[in-house]
Amino acid sequence: MLRKFASFSILIFLFSCSKSEFVPDQTEEEAAGIEYKLTTYITGDSTDVVTPSQSGICLMGGSTDVDSAIAWMIQRSGGGDFVVIRSSGSDGYNDYIYSDLGGVNSVETIIINSKTKAKKQEVYNKIVNAEALFIAGGDQWDYVRYWKNTKTEDAINYLINTKHVPVGGTSAGCAILSRVYFSAENGTVTSSEAMKNPYRSTVTLGKNDFINIPVLDQTITDTHYDNPDRRGRHVTFLARMVQDWGLDAKGIGLDEQTAVCIDENHVATVFGFGTAHFLRQNGQGPEVCQPNTKLNWNRSNQAVKVYNIDGSPTGNGTFNLNDWSTATGGSWLYYYVDNGTFHQN
């Protein structure tokens, strides 16, 4: 009798554990079997409109948004429905885009803070009906773990590659737009940390498995470039791309309050008040890139070739992402890392 009672108790315990186990992709409510209604905020006309639109990509470096870059997206949307997606926060973009900048039929913010919500057909429908999409700042690991391999990812890629509407993001929302991305799965990493050990647990990269913007193939973005200095970690990311995958490693770094807007011909212009940095490995890969060892990527002080363009409110310079060499309005220089220390010349 005691054995029967003990076995029954164990079964109850195991069943209870299986029901209450917390899955990282879910909110606590969803893990408990409670599915909360999707949170959205809409400003303007809730009736869907269809407007002629042009493709475009807007990469923004974080901090205060660049008005002229968002206006660039609005112009390309043809004044249609502008959708903002995020995993936290609320409707901060609605009045800013609809009233302050103007020229759109509506602005709708969708809070997608779990994988369950990211899989909803309702979310998919709202996104694919947009004439412009912007991904707010936040935590890029939330975006990866919630949105990857869901209808949300499918909808984003539909807008980019089928509907051809402007798509952009700032900070974490920009970080996930490149084909190679820093996932921040284990938290952030500083330049000095990355250069001292390119394989430390916080240097977490994803490749070709999330958002598909073809012009950003073999490319990794980095934001808040000037606060703190992220040049060293960006070069480390490129070193890993070469070492691990044999890629022709490229990168776009963005200072805060700075945006790179890429048109349908894959030509970029820089808006805002900081600098955009276009990086490409200059021939050979790193001399030393291995775990628990300082990065060494010198190559005669010319490891990574860089073109820097200062932004302006009306847009400055051009950089052609078809060849990564035709450029105007900026200047060329080189980045390199010598025994774990960043240099430029």
XYZ file of C-alpha atoms in Angstrom:
345
model
C 0.000 0.000 0.000
C 2.827 2.351 0.855
C 4.548 1.546 -2.439
C 1.327 2.263 -4.358
C 0.908 5.582 -2.556
C 4.532 6.511 -3.215
C 4.214 5.678 -6.914
C 1.014 7.685 -7.177
C 2.680 10.644 -5.431
C 5.602 10.517 -7.836
C 3.228 10.529 -10.798
C 1.435 13.570 -9.393
C 4.769 15.312 -8.845
C 5.985 14.567 -12.377
C 2.696 15.683 -13.876
C 2.764 18.906 -11.852
C 6.318 19.634 -12.970
C 5.464 19.040 -16.605
C 2.507 21.415 -16.419
C 4.323 24.248 -14.664
C 7.737 23.981 -16.320
C 8.756 27.406 -17.617
C 9.719 27.472 -21.285
C 12.059 30.399 -22.104
C 10.143 31.196 -25.296
C 6.968 31.860 -23.316
C 5.695 34.349 -20.809
C 4.891 32.936 -17.373
C 1.185 33.202 -18.167
C 1.548 31.149 -21.348
C 3.703 28.566 -19.574
C 0.807 28.143 -17.156
C -1.584 27.597 -20.041
C -3.011 31.129 -20.060
C -2.829 32.823 -23.449
C -3.259 36.558 -23.173
C -4.676 38.639 -25.993
C -2.200 40.255 -28.343
C -1.414 43.849 -27.340
C -1.574 46.381 -30.172
C -1.890 50.150 -30.422
C -3.303 51.797 -33.533
C -3.397 55.481 -34.454
C -5.187 56.699 -37.568
C -7.431 54.798 -39.962
C -7.837 51.151 -38.955
C -9.076 50.270 -42.450
C -6.296 48.694 -44.490
C -5.146 50.637 -47.538
C -2.871 49.596 -50.372
C -0.442 52.199 -51.686
C 2.361 52.038 -54.263
C 5.599 51.479 -52.366
C 9.329 51.196 -53.001
C 11.738 48.847 -51.313
C 14.358 50.216 -48.945
C 16.287 49.300 -45.832
C 16.829 51.692 -42.915
C 19.567 50.811 -40.397
C 19.578 53.092 -37.355
C 22.225 53.267 -34.640
C 20.090 53.845 -31.566
C 19.392 56.665 -29.119
C 17.173 59.458 -30.540
C 15.535 58.412 -33.796
C 16.573 60.164 -36.995
C 13.493 62.027 -38.241
C 14.690 62.300 -41.830
C 15.354 58.561 -42.036
C 11.843 57.711 -40.822
C 10.503 60.299 -43.287
C 12.481 58.494 -46.011
C 10.627 55.306 -45.093
C 7.269 57.102 -45.083
C 7.919 58.521 -48.543
C 8.756 55.050 -49.850
C 5.646 53.599 -48.230
C 3.431 55.784 -50.395
C 1.644 56.990 -47.267
C 0.236 53.588 -46.408
C 0.018 51.709 -43.128
C 3.149 51.884 -40.969
C 3.694 48.990 -38.540
C 6.105 48.978 -35.580
C 6.993 45.717 -33.847
C 8.729 45.251 -30.517
C 8.816 42.875 -27.538
C 8.504 45.500 -24.789
C 7.333 49.083 -24.333
C 4.131 50.482 -25.760
C 2.972 53.042 -28.329
C 5.792 55.591 -28.235
C 6.164 55.579 -32.024
C 2.508 56.089 -32.883
C 2.080 59.829 -32.400
C 5.675 60.481 -33.462
C 5.165 58.875 -36.871
C 1.477 59.666 -37.417
C 1.343 63.245 -36.085
C 4.870 64.638 -35.773
C 6.134 63.333 -39.116
C 2.785 62.651 -40.781
C 1.858 61.378 -44.201
C 0.698 57.847 -43.333
C -2.731 56.226 -43.235
C -2.090 54.632 -39.855
C 0.545 53.561 -37.360
C 0.123 50.286 -35.496
C 2.488 49.017 -32.806
C 2.406 45.285 -32.055
C 3.939 43.871 -28.870
C 5.294 40.406 -29.716
C 6.791 39.199 -26.446
C 6.600 35.420 -26.762
C 6.961 32.703 -29.349
C 3.292 31.867 -28.950
C 2.303 35.382 -30.001
C 4.912 35.425 -32.778
C 3.217 32.365 -34.288
C -0.228 33.972 -34.414
C -1.898 34.338 -37.794
C -3.219 37.683 -36.533
C 0.341 38.969 -36.196
C 1.255 37.683 -39.646
C -1.750 39.376 -41.234
C -1.063 42.725 -39.593
C 2.587 42.732 -40.686
C 2.082 41.621 -44.298
C -0.559 44.327 -44.795
C 1.971 47.035 -43.905
C 3.499 49.435 -46.404
C 6.399 50.084 -44.006
C 7.800 48.141 -41.057
C 10.067 49.363 -38.267
C 11.609 47.230 -35.510
C 12.072 49.205 -32.303
C 15.013 48.935 -29.947
C 15.003 46.479 -27.090
C 16.806 43.190 -26.515
C 17.854 41.433 -29.703
C 17.979 38.063 -27.973
C 14.264 38.447 -27.223
C 13.702 39.113 -30.910
C 15.710 36.053 -31.933
C 14.225 33.632 -29.410
C 10.646 34.864 -29.791
C 10.416 35.570 -33.535
C 12.806 33.179 -35.271
C 11.077 30.301 -37.110
C 7.613 31.799 -36.663
C 4.969 33.580 -38.713
C 6.502 36.859 -37.558
C 9.777 35.998 -39.276
C 7.862 34.844 -42.362
C 5.944 38.122 -42.484
C 9.079 40.258 -42.184
C 10.769 38.345 -44.989
C 7.622 38.612 -47.105
C 7.715 42.404 -46.850
C 11.391 42.473 -47.796
C 11.512 39.964 -50.630
C 7.985 39.766 -52.059
C 6.058 42.948 -51.298
C 9.193 45.128 -51.450
C 8.293 47.783 -48.904
C 10.682 49.798 -46.702
C 11.857 47.922 -43.612
C 14.032 49.342 -40.852
C 15.148 49.012 -37.280
C 17.068 50.788 -34.564
C 19.504 49.462 -31.960
C 18.464 45.831 -31.309
C 16.002 46.132 -34.180
C 18.884 47.011 -36.480
C 21.183 44.328 -35.074
C 18.928 41.520 -36.305
C 18.517 42.828 -39.865
C 21.872 41.647 -41.221
C 22.378 38.092 -42.479
C 25.047 37.595 -39.818
C 24.002 39.031 -36.465
C 25.161 39.413 -32.885
C 22.421 37.619 -30.953
C 23.409 38.730 -27.416
C 22.192 35.326 -26.225
C 24.557 35.469 -23.256
C 24.479 39.234 -22.793
C 26.500 41.996 -24.367
C 30.262 42.089 -24.922
C 32.670 45.032 -24.933
C 35.369 45.644 -27.507
C 38.162 44.861 -25.057
C 36.498 41.613 -23.958
C 35.939 40.442 -27.524
C 39.468 41.233 -28.681
C 41.014 39.483 -25.659
C 39.062 36.296 -26.406
C 37.096 36.145 -29.695
C 35.399 32.952 -28.506
C 34.284 34.061 -25.065
C 30.753 32.965 -24.217
C 29.279 36.405 -24.885
C 30.473 36.528 -28.519
C 27.382 34.829 -29.957
C 26.740 35.066 -33.687
C 23.946 33.776 -35.913
C 24.189 33.282 -39.671
C 21.632 33.046 -42.485
C 18.847 31.687 -40.285
C 16.586 34.632 -39.512
C 15.785 37.818 -41.431
C 16.733 37.617 -45.099
C 17.915 40.889 -46.616
C 20.020 39.749 -49.594
C 22.033 42.970 -49.876
C 23.264 42.367 -46.312
C 24.635 38.906 -47.121
C 27.968 38.148 -45.387
C 27.422 41.375 -43.426
C 26.984 42.119 -39.724
C 25.618 45.378 -38.335
C 26.605 46.995 -35.052
C 24.935 49.937 -33.333
C 25.650 52.518 -30.614
C 29.050 52.538 -32.291
C 30.344 55.564 -30.442
C 28.794 54.834 -27.030
C 30.732 52.804 -26.035
C 33.423 52.392 -28.705
C 32.413 49.251 -30.583
C 34.989 49.236 -33.369
C 37.072 46.534 -31.701
C 34.208 44.127 -31.149
C 32.921 44.724 -34.684
C 36.315 43.781 -36.111
C 36.248 40.715 -33.851
C 32.859 39.736 -35.273
C 34.335 39.987 -38.780
C 37.327 37.898 -37.723
C 34.989 35.167 -36.480
C 33.027 35.297 -39.745
C 36.220 34.621 -41.689
C 37.643 32.072 -39.273
C 34.462 30.059 -38.676
C 32.645 30.271 -41.999
C 35.144 31.490 -44.610
C 32.976 34.486 -45.466
C 33.941 37.643 -47.306
C 33.281 39.504 -44.075
C 31.638 42.920 -44.174
C 30.068 45.173 -41.585
C 28.038 48.344 -41.159
C 28.576 50.243 -37.923
C 26.284 53.083 -36.900
C 26.856 55.824 -34.386
C 23.925 56.863 -32.244
C 21.440 59.275 -33.887
C 22.652 58.036 -37.273
C 20.929 56.043 -40.017
C 21.987 54.300 -43.204
C 19.187 54.226 -45.776
C 19.671 51.759 -48.633
C 17.606 52.286 -51.784
C 16.329 49.760 -54.319
C 19.625 49.989 -56.232
C 21.563 49.034 -53.079
C 23.126 52.470 -52.707
C 23.322 53.773 -49.137
C 23.013 57.368 -47.917
C 23.736 58.487 -44.352
C 21.251 60.573 -42.347
C 21.599 62.054 -38.885
C 24.301 63.516 -36.692
C 26.969 60.827 -36.360
C 29.049 58.639 -38.647
C 28.338 55.421 -40.530
C 31.216 52.963 -40.887
C 31.380 50.493 -43.788
C 33.864 47.691 -43.046
C 35.257 44.947 -45.282
C 38.071 42.506 -44.745
C 41.029 43.630 -46.828
C 42.220 40.350 -48.270
C 43.486 37.764 -45.814
C 41.790 36.805 -42.586
C 43.195 37.042 -39.071
C 46.651 35.749 -38.203
C 45.352 34.441 -34.870
C 41.687 33.926 -33.985
C 41.181 31.131 -31.481
C 39.659 30.529 -28.048
C 41.275 32.022 -24.944
C 43.835 33.876 -27.058
C 44.042 37.559 -27.927
C 42.917 38.394 -31.447
C 45.662 39.264 -33.896
C 44.457 40.636 -37.221
C 47.098 43.009 -38.446
C 47.999 42.288 -42.079
C 50.507 45.125 -42.294
C 48.164 47.454 -40.379
C 45.507 47.076 -43.097
C 43.371 44.123 -41.991
C 39.967 45.783 -42.494
C 39.266 48.508 -45.027
C 36.770 51.105 -43.813
C 34.816 53.922 -45.434
C 33.357 56.484 -43.022
C 30.552 58.867 -43.970
C 29.270 61.597 -41.675
C 25.509 61.929 -41.702
C 23.429 65.043 -42.228
C 19.732 65.791 -41.650
C 19.109 65.740 -45.405
C 21.382 62.794 -46.193
C 25.064 62.770 -47.074
C 27.374 60.665 -49.199
C 26.819 57.407 -51.010
C 28.130 53.890 -50.570
C 27.424 51.225 -53.170
C 26.704 47.878 -51.536
C 26.910 46.095 -54.880
C 30.700 46.384 -54.965
C 31.588 47.781 -51.507
C 34.075 50.164 -53.124
C 32.243 52.897 -55.057
C 31.635 55.695 -52.561
C 31.356 59.467 -52.205
C 31.275 62.014 -49.403
C 33.509 60.196 -46.923
C 37.036 58.913 -46.376
C 38.922 55.610 -46.400
C 40.976 54.225 -43.522
C 41.997 50.884 -42.016
C 41.196 49.060 -38.787
C 43.401 46.345 -37.329
C 43.912 44.488 -34.072
C 47.384 43.790 -32.730
C 47.587 41.332 -29.844
C 44.115 42.179 -28.555
C 44.402 45.958 -28.991
C 42.448 47.980 -31.566
C 44.165 50.425 -33.946
C 43.213 52.479 -36.984
C 45.214 54.372 -39.583
